[in-house]
Each structure stands twice: as structure tokens, then as C-alpha cells.
């Protein structure tokens, strides 16, 4: 339940945080948000050197029980270049940070999926109970096919399709892990990051707010996964939505708050707000004024058929 006592960070405070950034930090935020940041050039020699530095950083981490279990049960996957490069790209090839992210990833994955499902590449077969399948079927978070001109992926979140029932929070988080990994199959998204478009989908009610879910989707999901988020674009069509946004901002770290953009428009007018950020209408759903008629249920059926 959302109330006046729920901790939050006001939009005025957000503006102050952004203004307090150094010139270099503001320039980086601008490149990320507007899609002008260049991916780090890769070649076999560069990647090999980065992987060696990552291996050295992993050896320096002493507490890594879940990671060591992964090396025992799925060595080809956890030690493979494909898996490790995801984390290096997410951290722009800063090996110590990528190494810590890998260790934390395995701790969270074992906790979320259990040892029977954790030690393998995530697939739709891991969404295997009724609550998880319901979250998957609802499709509260979807990734759009293709990337923008900067190579960034587009994820669209509609709260109306979230499973907000108390006790179902971890089903939503497992669904989030699955959908993000599905998007990361596109190497361009690994290299260039992604944008999130956030909307409610129906008039917002304070009774539908699940603070635990919002917090855990971040702390056990987006903060852990090897996806570099370049920007959030949130629709705020009324004052209640603004209160929810301020509560969500409290959960985010300052790095991500600086990349959070709020659009006080009706959802159908969002596209005109997104144009200056380099987001093409072909990747924005029709309901937000874009041109995409992407069929999530059709994609989901293909996933079931392929077992991916």
C-alpha cells in the first residue's frame, strides 16, 4: 500500500542531484540517455585480455560459494566466454566490478531458482510453477524486437500486467530474470545497453502498490543482471503516479536516478516525448503513440516451441 509515510525522493530532490553532478558525470549521463555513447570496440585480442583480467579478479574474491558451486555443476556455462562477456560488457570491461557482479548473480540465482534449476542457462523451462507461469503469461515486462540507432534495446513495463498479489513477488522476479536474459540474446543489447519505458496501463490506485515487489525487482533483479540500463522513461499522467515514482526513486541508486526521465503526459502522447532521445516509433507500442504492433503472445508461443 502506498501512503504519505512511504519513503520517497521528490522530483525536486532528483533535479538537485543531477545539478550536483560533475561536468564529466553530466556528460556521461547525457550520452547514455540520448544514445550517443559509443560501444567499446571489441576484437579477439581485446576480449581475451579482458577475460584474463576478469579471471584474476574472480580469484581475488574470497567469499563466492554459489559461484564455486556453479563451477562444479555447470563449468562450461559459467566459465564460457559467452557468459562472462555479458558481465564485462555490462560494466564496460571494468573487470573487478564485473567479477563481483558474477559472484552476486550466482548467489541471487540459487536463492531464486533453487539448486535444481540454477546451474544452467536460464530458459522458459525454468518458469515451471503456476505463479511463475502466470507472471510470464501476463507479460508485465516485454522487450521490443530490434534496437534503436544506438544499438540499445527497448523494454516496456506495464504495471497493469504485473502480478501484484502479496506472496507472488518472487514469481515476478523470476519472470524478470527470464525476460532480461531473453533480451540479452541480442549481443547489441549487451554492448549498448537498454532503455525502459514504464507505464501503469490503467488509472493508478494506491491500494495496488506493492512496495516489496518494487524494491525486490530492483535489488534482486535489475541491479544484479548483466544489463546496462541507459535510461528510464516513466509516464506520469496524474499526481498519484508521481507519488509512486518518488517512492521508486528512493530505491534506485543515484547513478540510475540521474538517468530517470518523467513524462507528465497521457500514455498515448508519450512517443512525441521520446523522439529527442533517439527512440524510434517502430520500437514503441501503438498505445504510447508509436508504430509497433508487436505481439507478445506470439513471441511467447515461439519461446515455448523452441524451449528457449
PDB file of C-alpha atoms in Angstrom:
ATOM      1  CA  UNK A   1       0.000   0.000   0.000  1.00  0.00           C
ATOM      2  CA  UNK A   2       1.274   3.448  -0.956  1.00  0.00           C
ATOM      3  CA  UNK A   3       0.843   6.110   1.737  1.00  0.00           C
ATOM      4  CA  UNK A   4       2.135   9.564   2.595  1.00  0.00           C
ATOM      5  CA  UNK A   5       4.595   7.975   5.044  1.00  0.00           C
ATOM      6  CA  UNK A   6       6.227   5.744   2.401  1.00  0.00           C
ATOM      7  CA  UNK A   7       9.894   6.804   1.949  1.00  0.00           C
ATOM      8  CA  UNK A   8      10.462   8.615  -1.323  1.00  0.00           C
ATOM      9  CA  UNK A   9      12.662  11.102  -3.133  1.00  0.00           C
ATOM     10  CA  UNK A  10      10.860  14.068  -4.640  1.00  0.00           C
ATOM     11  CA  UNK A  11      11.381  15.234  -8.203  1.00  0.00           C
ATOM     12  CA  UNK A  12      12.867  18.472  -6.855  1.00  0.00           C
ATOM     13  CA  UNK A  13      15.479  16.447  -4.979  1.00  0.00           C
ATOM     14  CA  UNK A  14      16.171  14.482  -8.156  1.00  0.00           C
ATOM     15  CA  UNK A  15      16.808  17.726 -10.015  1.00  0.00           C
ATOM     16  CA  UNK A  16      19.229  18.831  -7.280  1.00  0.00           C
ATOM     17  CA  UNK A  17      21.112  15.528  -7.517  1.00  0.00           C
ATOM     18  CA  UNK A  18      21.528  15.903 -11.269  1.00  0.00           C
ATOM     19  CA  UNK A  19      22.691  19.512 -10.903  1.00  0.00           C
ATOM     20  CA  UNK A  20      25.278  18.428  -8.317  1.00  0.00           C
ATOM     21  CA  UNK A  21      26.977  16.037 -10.749  1.00  0.00           C
ATOM     22  CA  UNK A  22      30.406  16.960 -12.084  1.00  0.00           C
ATOM     23  CA  UNK A  23      30.624  18.137 -15.670  1.00  0.00           C
ATOM     24  CA  UNK A  24      32.106  14.803 -16.690  1.00  0.00           C
ATOM     25  CA  UNK A  25      29.307  12.893 -14.956  1.00  0.00           C
ATOM     26  CA  UNK A  26      26.633  15.050 -16.584  1.00  0.00           C
ATOM     27  CA  UNK A  27      28.184  14.476 -19.995  1.00  0.00           C
ATOM     28  CA  UNK A  28      28.149  10.717 -19.396  1.00  0.00           C
ATOM     29  CA  UNK A  29      24.500  10.805 -18.329  1.00  0.00           C
ATOM     30  CA  UNK A  30      23.651  12.823 -21.439  1.00  0.00           C
ATOM     31  CA  UNK A  31      25.384  10.292 -23.714  1.00  0.00           C
ATOM     32  CA  UNK A  32      23.605   7.391 -22.051  1.00  0.00           C
ATOM     33  CA  UNK A  33      20.142   8.947 -22.066  1.00  0.00           C
ATOM     34  CA  UNK A  34      20.318  10.337 -25.612  1.00  0.00           C
ATOM     35  CA  UNK A  35      22.017   7.308 -27.141  1.00  0.00           C
ATOM     36  CA  UNK A  36      25.268   8.954 -28.204  1.00  0.00           C
ATOM     37  CA  UNK A  37      27.552   6.755 -26.094  1.00  0.00           C
ATOM     38  CA  UNK A  38      29.761   4.561 -28.269  1.00  0.00           C
ATOM     39  CA  UNK A  39      30.133   0.866 -27.506  1.00  0.00           C
ATOM     40  CA  UNK A  40      33.666  -0.165 -26.586  1.00  0.00           C
ATOM     41  CA  UNK A  41      35.297  -1.631 -29.720  1.00  0.00           C
ATOM     42  CA  UNK A  42      35.975  -5.339 -29.389  1.00  0.00           C
ATOM     43  CA  UNK A  43      38.280  -7.764 -31.137  1.00  0.00           C
ATOM     44  CA  UNK A  44      39.547 -11.243 -30.171  1.00  0.00           C
ATOM     45  CA  UNK A  45      42.732  -9.912 -28.586  1.00  0.00           C
ATOM     46  CA  UNK A  46      40.894  -7.248 -26.572  1.00  0.00           C
ATOM     47  CA  UNK A  47      38.302  -9.737 -25.349  1.00  0.00           C
ATOM     48  CA  UNK A  48      40.928 -12.305 -24.403  1.00  0.00           C
ATOM     49  CA  UNK A  49      42.805  -9.741 -22.323  1.00  0.00           C
ATOM     50  CA  UNK A  50      39.554  -8.659 -20.632  1.00  0.00           C
ATOM     51  CA  UNK A  51      38.624 -12.270 -19.850  1.00  0.00           C
ATOM     52  CA  UNK A  52      42.036 -12.870 -18.304  1.00  0.00           C
ATOM     53  CA  UNK A  53      41.649  -9.783 -16.101  1.00  0.00           C
ATOM     54  CA  UNK A  54      38.173 -10.987 -15.127  1.00  0.00           C
ATOM     55  CA  UNK A  55      39.525 -14.412 -14.149  1.00  0.00           C
ATOM     56  CA  UNK A  56      42.186 -12.763 -11.989  1.00  0.00           C
ATOM     57  CA  UNK A  57      39.532 -10.600 -10.308  1.00  0.00           C
ATOM     58  CA  UNK A  58      37.355 -13.621  -9.615  1.00  0.00           C
ATOM     59  CA  UNK A  59      40.280 -15.390  -7.971  1.00  0.00           C
ATOM     60  CA  UNK A  60      40.740 -12.390  -5.672  1.00  0.00           C
ATOM     61  CA  UNK A  61      37.188 -12.694  -4.305  1.00  0.00           C
ATOM     62  CA  UNK A  62      37.253 -14.970  -1.273  1.00  0.00           C
ATOM     63  CA  UNK A  63      33.541 -15.338  -0.495  1.00  0.00           C
ATOM     64  CA  UNK A  64      31.912 -16.932  -3.547  1.00  0.00           C
ATOM     65  CA  UNK A  65      30.229 -20.192  -2.520  1.00  0.00           C
ATOM     66  CA  UNK A  66      27.425 -20.113  -5.103  1.00  0.00           C
ATOM     67  CA  UNK A  67      29.871 -19.233  -7.877  1.00  0.00           C
ATOM     68  CA  UNK A  68      32.090 -22.161  -6.886  1.00  0.00           C
ATOM     69  CA  UNK A  69      29.060 -24.466  -6.963  1.00  0.00           C
ATOM     70  CA  UNK A  70      28.292 -23.194 -10.454  1.00  0.00           C
ATOM     71  CA  UNK A  71      31.849 -24.030 -11.497  1.00  0.00           C
ATOM     72  CA  UNK A  72      31.273 -27.541 -10.154  1.00  0.00           C
ATOM     73  CA  UNK A  73      27.821 -28.175 -11.662  1.00  0.00           C
ATOM     74  CA  UNK A  74      27.910 -26.176 -14.933  1.00  0.00           C
ATOM     75  CA  UNK A  75      31.598 -25.398 -15.651  1.00  0.00           C
ATOM     76  CA  UNK A  76      31.182 -24.992 -19.414  1.00  0.00           C
ATOM     77  CA  UNK A  77      28.487 -22.365 -18.913  1.00  0.00           C
ATOM     78  CA  UNK A  78      29.906 -20.340 -16.014  1.00  0.00           C
ATOM     79  CA  UNK A  79      33.464 -20.391 -17.390  1.00  0.00           C
ATOM     80  CA  UNK A  80      32.441 -19.830 -21.012  1.00  0.00           C
ATOM     81  CA  UNK A  81      33.360 -16.656 -22.863  1.00  0.00           C
ATOM     82  CA  UNK A  82      29.746 -16.004 -23.883  1.00  0.00           C
ATOM     83  CA  UNK A  83      28.533 -15.867 -20.276  1.00  0.00           C
ATOM     84  CA  UNK A  84      31.456 -13.871 -18.922  1.00  0.00           C
ATOM     85  CA  UNK A  85      31.468 -11.307 -21.721  1.00  0.00           C
ATOM     86  CA  UNK A  86      27.878 -10.364 -20.819  1.00  0.00           C
ATOM     87  CA  UNK A  87      29.109  -9.128 -17.446  1.00  0.00           C
ATOM     88  CA  UNK A  88      32.183  -7.403 -18.848  1.00  0.00           C
ATOM     89  CA  UNK A  89      30.059  -5.528 -21.374  1.00  0.00           C
ATOM     90  CA  UNK A  90      27.538  -4.556 -18.699  1.00  0.00           C
ATOM     91  CA  UNK A  91      30.357  -2.976 -16.677  1.00  0.00           C
ATOM     92  CA  UNK A  92      32.168  -1.509 -19.695  1.00  0.00           C
ATOM     93  CA  UNK A  93      35.008  -4.016 -19.231  1.00  0.00           C
ATOM     94  CA  UNK A  94      35.895  -2.997 -15.689  1.00  0.00           C
ATOM     95  CA  UNK A  95      36.984  -6.461 -14.561  1.00  0.00           C
ATOM     96  CA  UNK A  96      36.755  -6.131 -10.723  1.00  0.00           C
ATOM     97  CA  UNK A  97      33.173  -4.805 -10.898  1.00  0.00           C
ATOM     98  CA  UNK A  98      32.162  -7.466 -13.428  1.00  0.00           C
ATOM     99  CA  UNK A  99      33.692 -10.181 -11.219  1.00  0.00           C
ATOM    100  CA  UNK A 100      31.720  -9.057  -8.170  1.00  0.00           C
ATOM    101  CA  UNK A 101      28.562  -8.900 -10.269  1.00  0.00           C
ATOM    102  CA  UNK A 102      29.080 -12.514 -11.391  1.00  0.00           C
ATOM    103  CA  UNK A 103      29.505 -13.682  -7.797  1.00  0.00           C
ATOM    104  CA  UNK A 104      26.383 -11.808  -6.669  1.00  0.00           C
ATOM    105  CA  UNK A 105      24.468 -13.094  -9.700  1.00  0.00           C
ATOM    106  CA  UNK A 106      25.022 -16.710  -8.686  1.00  0.00           C
ATOM    107  CA  UNK A 107      24.092 -16.032  -5.066  1.00  0.00           C
ATOM    108  CA  UNK A 108      20.795 -14.497  -6.168  1.00  0.00           C
ATOM    109  CA  UNK A 109      20.119 -17.106  -8.860  1.00  0.00           C
ATOM    110  CA  UNK A 110      20.472 -20.007  -6.432  1.00  0.00           C
ATOM    111  CA  UNK A 111      18.167 -18.228  -3.986  1.00  0.00           C
ATOM    112  CA  UNK A 112      15.550 -17.503  -6.666  1.00  0.00           C
ATOM    113  CA  UNK A 113      15.563 -20.718  -8.682  1.00  0.00           C
ATOM    114  CA  UNK A 114      16.952 -23.252  -6.225  1.00  0.00           C
ATOM    115  CA  UNK A 115      19.905 -25.576  -6.853  1.00  0.00           C
ATOM    116  CA  UNK A 116      17.905 -27.826  -9.199  1.00  0.00           C
ATOM    117  CA  UNK A 117      17.324 -25.023 -11.741  1.00  0.00           C
ATOM    118  CA  UNK A 118      20.074 -22.505 -11.042  1.00  0.00           C
ATOM    119  CA  UNK A 119      23.100 -24.225 -12.551  1.00  0.00           C
ATOM    120  CA  UNK A 120      22.268 -23.923 -16.235  1.00  0.00           C
ATOM    121  CA  UNK A 121      21.424 -21.301 -18.806  1.00  0.00           C
ATOM    122  CA  UNK A 122      18.032 -19.855 -17.940  1.00  0.00           C
ATOM    123  CA  UNK A 123      15.192 -20.937 -20.241  1.00  0.00           C
ATOM    124  CA  UNK A 124      11.413 -20.970 -20.355  1.00  0.00           C
ATOM    125  CA  UNK A 125      11.501 -24.421 -18.741  1.00  0.00           C
ATOM    126  CA  UNK A 126      12.659 -22.709 -15.535  1.00  0.00           C
ATOM    127  CA  UNK A 127       9.301 -20.907 -15.313  1.00  0.00           C
ATOM    128  CA  UNK A 128       7.710 -24.093 -14.060  1.00  0.00           C
ATOM    129  CA  UNK A 129       5.090 -23.384 -11.406  1.00  0.00           C
ATOM    130  CA  UNK A 130       1.625 -21.842 -11.700  1.00  0.00           C
ATOM    131  CA  UNK A 131       2.552 -18.466 -10.175  1.00  0.00           C
ATOM    132  CA  UNK A 132       5.645 -18.074 -12.363  1.00  0.00           C
ATOM    133  CA  UNK A 133       3.737 -19.082 -15.492  1.00  0.00           C
ATOM    134  CA  UNK A 134       1.014 -16.568 -14.692  1.00  0.00           C
ATOM    135  CA  UNK A 135       3.580 -13.760 -14.455  1.00  0.00           C
ATOM    136  CA  UNK A 136       5.036 -14.918 -17.774  1.00  0.00           C
ATOM    137  CA  UNK A 137       1.627 -15.091 -19.436  1.00  0.00           C
ATOM    138  CA  UNK A 138       0.660 -11.611 -18.232  1.00  0.00           C
ATOM    139  CA  UNK A 139       3.824 -10.155 -19.785  1.00  0.00           C
ATOM    140  CA  UNK A 140       4.150  -7.175 -17.461  1.00  0.00           C
ATOM    141  CA  UNK A 141       7.631  -6.530 -18.869  1.00  0.00           C
ATOM    142  CA  UNK A 142       8.402  -7.102 -22.541  1.00  0.00           C
ATOM    143  CA  UNK A 143      11.347  -6.387 -24.787  1.00  0.00           C
ATOM    144  CA  UNK A 144      10.695  -4.996 -28.233  1.00  0.00           C
ATOM    145  CA  UNK A 145      12.202  -6.685 -31.309  1.00  0.00           C
ATOM    146  CA  UNK A 146      15.282  -4.919 -32.634  1.00  0.00           C
ATOM    147  CA  UNK A 147      17.329  -1.997 -31.324  1.00  0.00           C
ATOM    148  CA  UNK A 148      17.399   1.764 -31.813  1.00  0.00           C
ATOM    149  CA  UNK A 149      20.005   3.567 -33.932  1.00  0.00           C
ATOM    150  CA  UNK A 150      22.428   3.449 -30.986  1.00  0.00           C
ATOM    151  CA  UNK A 151      22.020  -0.319 -30.658  1.00  0.00           C
ATOM    152  CA  UNK A 152      20.045  -0.035 -27.414  1.00  0.00           C
ATOM    153  CA  UNK A 153      17.268  -2.450 -26.565  1.00  0.00           C
ATOM    154  CA  UNK A 154      13.817  -1.269 -25.508  1.00  0.00           C
ATOM    155  CA  UNK A 155      11.966  -2.899 -22.611  1.00  0.00           C
ATOM    156  CA  UNK A 156       8.363  -1.893 -21.917  1.00  0.00           C
ATOM    157  CA  UNK A 157       6.791  -2.308 -18.482  1.00  0.00           C
ATOM    158  CA  UNK A 158       3.035  -2.059 -17.899  1.00  0.00           C
ATOM    159  CA  UNK A 159       2.052  -2.285 -14.226  1.00  0.00           C
ATOM    160  CA  UNK A 160      -1.477  -3.315 -15.209  1.00  0.00           C
ATOM    161  CA  UNK A 161       0.057  -6.643 -16.302  1.00  0.00           C
ATOM    162  CA  UNK A 162       2.164  -7.189 -13.185  1.00  0.00           C
ATOM    163  CA  UNK A 163       1.113  -9.870 -10.709  1.00  0.00           C
ATOM    164  CA  UNK A 164       0.811  -7.580  -7.670  1.00  0.00           C
ATOM    165  CA  UNK A 165      -0.597 -10.127  -5.231  1.00  0.00           C
ATOM    166  CA  UNK A 166       1.211 -10.382  -1.916  1.00  0.00           C
ATOM    167  CA  UNK A 167       3.302 -13.524  -1.741  1.00  0.00           C
ATOM    168  CA  UNK A 168       3.840 -13.633  -5.516  1.00  0.00           C
ATOM    169  CA  UNK A 169       6.770 -11.194  -5.539  1.00  0.00           C
ATOM    170  CA  UNK A 170       9.401 -13.789  -6.390  1.00  0.00           C
ATOM    171  CA  UNK A 171       7.385 -15.125  -9.312  1.00  0.00           C
ATOM    172  CA  UNK A 172       7.614 -11.639 -10.836  1.00  0.00           C
ATOM    173  CA  UNK A 173      11.348 -11.531 -10.156  1.00  0.00           C
ATOM    174  CA  UNK A 174      11.953 -14.917 -11.805  1.00  0.00           C
ATOM    175  CA  UNK A 175       9.914 -13.707 -14.770  1.00  0.00           C
ATOM    176  CA  UNK A 176      12.065 -10.557 -14.911  1.00  0.00           C
ATOM    177  CA  UNK A 177      15.237 -12.672 -14.945  1.00  0.00           C
ATOM    178  CA  UNK A 178      13.861 -14.698 -17.820  1.00  0.00           C
ATOM    179  CA  UNK A 179      12.757 -11.733 -19.942  1.00  0.00           C
ATOM    180  CA  UNK A 180      16.042  -9.862 -19.439  1.00  0.00           C
ATOM    181  CA  UNK A 181      18.053 -12.916 -20.414  1.00  0.00           C
ATOM    182  CA  UNK A 182      15.885 -13.336 -23.499  1.00  0.00           C
ATOM    183  CA  UNK A 183      16.728  -9.751 -24.486  1.00  0.00           C
ATOM    184  CA  UNK A 184      20.432 -10.318 -23.814  1.00  0.00           C
ATOM    185  CA  UNK A 185      20.500 -12.964 -26.537  1.00  0.00           C
ATOM    186  CA  UNK A 186      20.955  -9.907 -28.771  1.00  0.00           C
ATOM    187  CA  UNK A 187      24.667  -9.056 -28.425  1.00  0.00           C
ATOM    188  CA  UNK A 188      23.979  -5.452 -29.453  1.00  0.00           C
ATOM    189  CA  UNK A 189      21.954  -5.027 -26.265  1.00  0.00           C
ATOM    190  CA  UNK A 190      24.860  -6.420 -24.239  1.00  0.00           C
ATOM    191  CA  UNK A 191      27.213  -3.903 -25.870  1.00  0.00           C
ATOM    192  CA  UNK A 192      24.972  -0.834 -25.929  1.00  0.00           C
ATOM    193  CA  UNK A 193      22.590  -1.315 -23.024  1.00  0.00           C
ATOM    194  CA  UNK A 194      18.853  -0.798 -22.861  1.00  0.00           C
ATOM    195  CA  UNK A 195      16.070   1.685 -22.160  1.00  0.00           C
ATOM    196  CA  UNK A 196      12.998   1.017 -20.019  1.00  0.00           C
ATOM    197  CA  UNK A 197       9.626   2.584 -20.834  1.00  0.00           C
ATOM    198  CA  UNK A 198       7.480   2.471 -17.684  1.00  0.00           C
ATOM    199  CA  UNK A 199       3.715   2.928 -17.649  1.00  0.00           C
ATOM    200  CA  UNK A 200       0.788   1.950 -15.482  1.00  0.00           C
ATOM    201  CA  UNK A 201      -1.725   0.928 -18.154  1.00  0.00           C
ATOM    202  CA  UNK A 202      -4.792   1.756 -16.077  1.00  0.00           C
ATOM    203  CA  UNK A 203      -5.661   4.578 -13.641  1.00  0.00           C
ATOM    204  CA  UNK A 204      -3.270   4.166 -10.710  1.00  0.00           C
ATOM    205  CA  UNK A 205      -4.646   3.222  -7.276  1.00  0.00           C
ATOM    206  CA  UNK A 206      -2.624   3.369  -4.074  1.00  0.00           C
ATOM    207  CA  UNK A 207      -4.076   0.029  -2.948  1.00  0.00           C
ATOM    208  CA  UNK A 208      -2.435  -1.720  -5.908  1.00  0.00           C
ATOM    209  CA  UNK A 209       1.044  -0.579  -4.903  1.00  0.00           C
ATOM    210  CA  UNK A 210       3.348  -3.365  -3.701  1.00  0.00           C
ATOM    211  CA  UNK A 211       6.423  -1.766  -2.133  1.00  0.00           C
ATOM    212  CA  UNK A 212       8.127  -5.100  -1.506  1.00  0.00           C
ATOM    213  CA  UNK A 213       7.786  -6.090  -5.154  1.00  0.00           C
ATOM    214  CA  UNK A 214       9.113  -2.747  -6.403  1.00  0.00           C
ATOM    215  CA  UNK A 215      12.086  -2.968  -4.067  1.00  0.00           C
ATOM    216  CA  UNK A 216      12.906  -6.583  -4.874  1.00  0.00           C
ATOM    217  CA  UNK A 217      12.525  -6.199  -8.632  1.00  0.00           C
ATOM    218  CA  UNK A 218      15.389  -3.764  -8.342  1.00  0.00           C
ATOM    219  CA  UNK A 219      17.586  -5.323  -5.662  1.00  0.00           C
ATOM    220  CA  UNK A 220      17.143  -8.958  -6.744  1.00  0.00           C
ATOM    221  CA  UNK A 221      16.674  -8.251 -10.441  1.00  0.00           C
ATOM    222  CA  UNK A 222      17.790  -5.216 -12.383  1.00  0.00           C
ATOM    223  CA  UNK A 223      20.683  -4.421 -10.046  1.00  0.00           C
ATOM    224  CA  UNK A 224      22.017  -7.982 -10.362  1.00  0.00           C
ATOM    225  CA  UNK A 225      21.564  -8.872 -14.022  1.00  0.00           C
ATOM    226  CA  UNK A 226      24.243  -8.160 -16.675  1.00  0.00           C
ATOM    227  CA  UNK A 227      22.259  -5.427 -18.405  1.00  0.00           C
ATOM    228  CA  UNK A 228      23.488  -1.823 -18.563  1.00  0.00           C
ATOM    229  CA  UNK A 229      20.416   0.376 -18.218  1.00  0.00           C
ATOM    230  CA  UNK A 230      20.940   3.644 -20.075  1.00  0.00           C
ATOM    231  CA  UNK A 231      17.669   5.369 -19.203  1.00  0.00           C
ATOM    232  CA  UNK A 232      14.211   5.024 -17.695  1.00  0.00           C
ATOM    233  CA  UNK A 233      11.255   6.849 -19.256  1.00  0.00           C
ATOM    234  CA  UNK A 234       8.253   6.944 -16.915  1.00  0.00           C
ATOM    235  CA  UNK A 235       4.758   8.101 -17.852  1.00  0.00           C
ATOM    236  CA  UNK A 236       3.183  10.168 -15.045  1.00  0.00           C
ATOM    237  CA  UNK A 237      -0.335  11.054 -16.053  1.00  0.00           C
ATOM    238  CA  UNK A 238      -1.538  12.144 -12.595  1.00  0.00           C
ATOM    239  CA  UNK A 239      -0.423  13.152  -9.088  1.00  0.00           C
ATOM    240  CA  UNK A 240      -0.803   9.649  -7.631  1.00  0.00           C
ATOM    241  CA  UNK A 241       1.569   8.325 -10.263  1.00  0.00           C
ATOM    242  CA  UNK A 242       4.080  11.000  -9.292  1.00  0.00           C
ATOM    243  CA  UNK A 243       3.899   9.802  -5.673  1.00  0.00           C
ATOM    244  CA  UNK A 244       4.620   6.234  -6.818  1.00  0.00           C
ATOM    245  CA  UNK A 245       7.540   7.437  -8.933  1.00  0.00           C
ATOM    246  CA  UNK A 246       9.060   9.318  -6.000  1.00  0.00           C
ATOM    247  CA  UNK A 247       8.821   6.121  -3.937  1.00  0.00           C
ATOM    248  CA  UNK A 248      10.550   4.111  -6.675  1.00  0.00           C
ATOM    249  CA  UNK A 249      13.300   6.711  -6.908  1.00  0.00           C
ATOM    250  CA  UNK A 250      14.075   6.109  -3.242  1.00  0.00           C
ATOM    251  CA  UNK A 251      15.035   2.509  -4.115  1.00  0.00           C
ATOM    252  CA  UNK A 252      17.290   3.416  -7.037  1.00  0.00           C
ATOM    253  CA  UNK A 253      20.876   4.499  -6.512  1.00  0.00           C
ATOM    254  CA  UNK A 254      21.946   7.983  -7.564  1.00  0.00           C
ATOM    255  CA  UNK A 255      23.514   6.670 -10.806  1.00  0.00           C
ATOM    256  CA  UNK A 256      20.159   5.418 -12.038  1.00  0.00           C
ATOM    257  CA  UNK A 257      18.143   8.310 -10.656  1.00  0.00           C
ATOM    258  CA  UNK A 258      20.224  10.615 -12.860  1.00  0.00           C
ATOM    259  CA  UNK A 259      19.052   8.589 -15.866  1.00  0.00           C
ATOM    260  CA  UNK A 260      15.383   8.667 -14.884  1.00  0.00           C
ATOM    261  CA  UNK A 261      13.102  10.847 -17.013  1.00  0.00           C
ATOM    262  CA  UNK A 262       9.490  11.591 -16.081  1.00  0.00           C
ATOM    263  CA  UNK A 263       6.951  12.494 -18.783  1.00  0.00           C
ATOM    264  CA  UNK A 264       3.805  14.206 -17.486  1.00  0.00           C
ATOM    265  CA  UNK A 265       1.636  13.275 -20.467  1.00  0.00           C
ATOM    266  CA  UNK A 266      -1.120  10.857 -21.340  1.00  0.00           C
ATOM    267  CA  UNK A 267       0.347   7.498 -22.385  1.00  0.00           C
ATOM    268  CA  UNK A 268      -0.900   7.941 -25.960  1.00  0.00           C
ATOM    269  CA  UNK A 269       1.250  11.094 -26.269  1.00  0.00           C
ATOM    270  CA  UNK A 270       4.466   9.544 -24.995  1.00  0.00           C
ATOM    271  CA  UNK A 271       6.057   8.962 -28.405  1.00  0.00           C
ATOM    272  CA  UNK A 272       6.465  12.665 -29.123  1.00  0.00           C
ATOM    273  CA  UNK A 273       8.331  12.952 -25.808  1.00  0.00           C
ATOM    274  CA  UNK A 274      10.688  10.108 -26.733  1.00  0.00           C
ATOM    275  CA  UNK A 275      11.774  11.380 -30.161  1.00  0.00           C
ATOM    276  CA  UNK A 276      14.547  13.684 -28.819  1.00  0.00           C
ATOM    277  CA  UNK A 277      16.088  10.692 -27.018  1.00  0.00           C
ATOM    278  CA  UNK A 278      16.719   8.792 -30.246  1.00  0.00           C
ATOM    279  CA  UNK A 279      13.933   6.253 -29.697  1.00  0.00           C
ATOM    280  CA  UNK A 280      12.211   5.322 -32.991  1.00  0.00           C
ATOM    281  CA  UNK A 281       8.459   4.810 -33.212  1.00  0.00           C
ATOM    282  CA  UNK A 282       8.958   1.317 -34.698  1.00  0.00           C
ATOM    283  CA  UNK A 283      10.063   0.173 -31.205  1.00  0.00           C
ATOM    284  CA  UNK A 284       7.294   1.912 -29.259  1.00  0.00           C
ATOM    285  CA  UNK A 285       3.863   0.278 -28.881  1.00  0.00           C
ATOM    286  CA  UNK A 286       0.866   1.872 -30.565  1.00  0.00           C
ATOM    287  CA  UNK A 287      -0.751   2.598 -27.190  1.00  0.00           C
ATOM    288  CA  UNK A 288       2.109   5.029 -26.483  1.00  0.00           C
ATOM    289  CA  UNK A 289       1.805   6.755 -29.842  1.00  0.00           C
ATOM    290  CA  UNK A 290       4.390   4.567 -31.568  1.00  0.00           C
ATOM    291  CA  UNK A 291       4.134   2.302 -34.588  1.00  0.00           C
ATOM    292  CA  UNK A 292       4.853  -1.135 -33.133  1.00  0.00           C
ATOM    293  CA  UNK A 293       2.107  -3.749 -33.042  1.00  0.00           C
ATOM    294  CA  UNK A 294       4.411  -6.335 -31.507  1.00  0.00           C
ATOM    295  CA  UNK A 295       2.509  -9.445 -30.392  1.00  0.00           C
ATOM    296  CA  UNK A 296       3.923 -10.656 -27.078  1.00  0.00           C
ATOM    297  CA  UNK A 297       1.734 -13.771 -27.003  1.00  0.00           C
ATOM    298  CA  UNK A 298       3.015 -14.814 -30.424  1.00  0.00           C
ATOM    299  CA  UNK A 299       6.613 -14.379 -29.214  1.00  0.00           C
ATOM    300  CA  UNK A 300       5.807 -16.359 -26.077  1.00  0.00           C
ATOM    301  CA  UNK A 301       4.406 -19.243 -28.111  1.00  0.00           C
ATOM    302  CA  UNK A 302       7.630 -19.311 -30.152  1.00  0.00           C
ATOM    303  CA  UNK A 303       9.619 -19.463 -26.907  1.00  0.00           C
ATOM    304  CA  UNK A 304       7.586 -22.424 -25.687  1.00  0.00           C
ATOM    305  CA  UNK A 305       8.056 -24.223 -29.000  1.00  0.00           C
ATOM    306  CA  UNK A 306      11.819 -23.654 -29.014  1.00  0.00           C
ATOM    307  CA  UNK A 307      12.274 -24.307 -25.301  1.00  0.00           C
ATOM    308  CA  UNK A 308      14.488 -21.216 -25.039  1.00  0.00           C
TER     309      UNK A 308
END
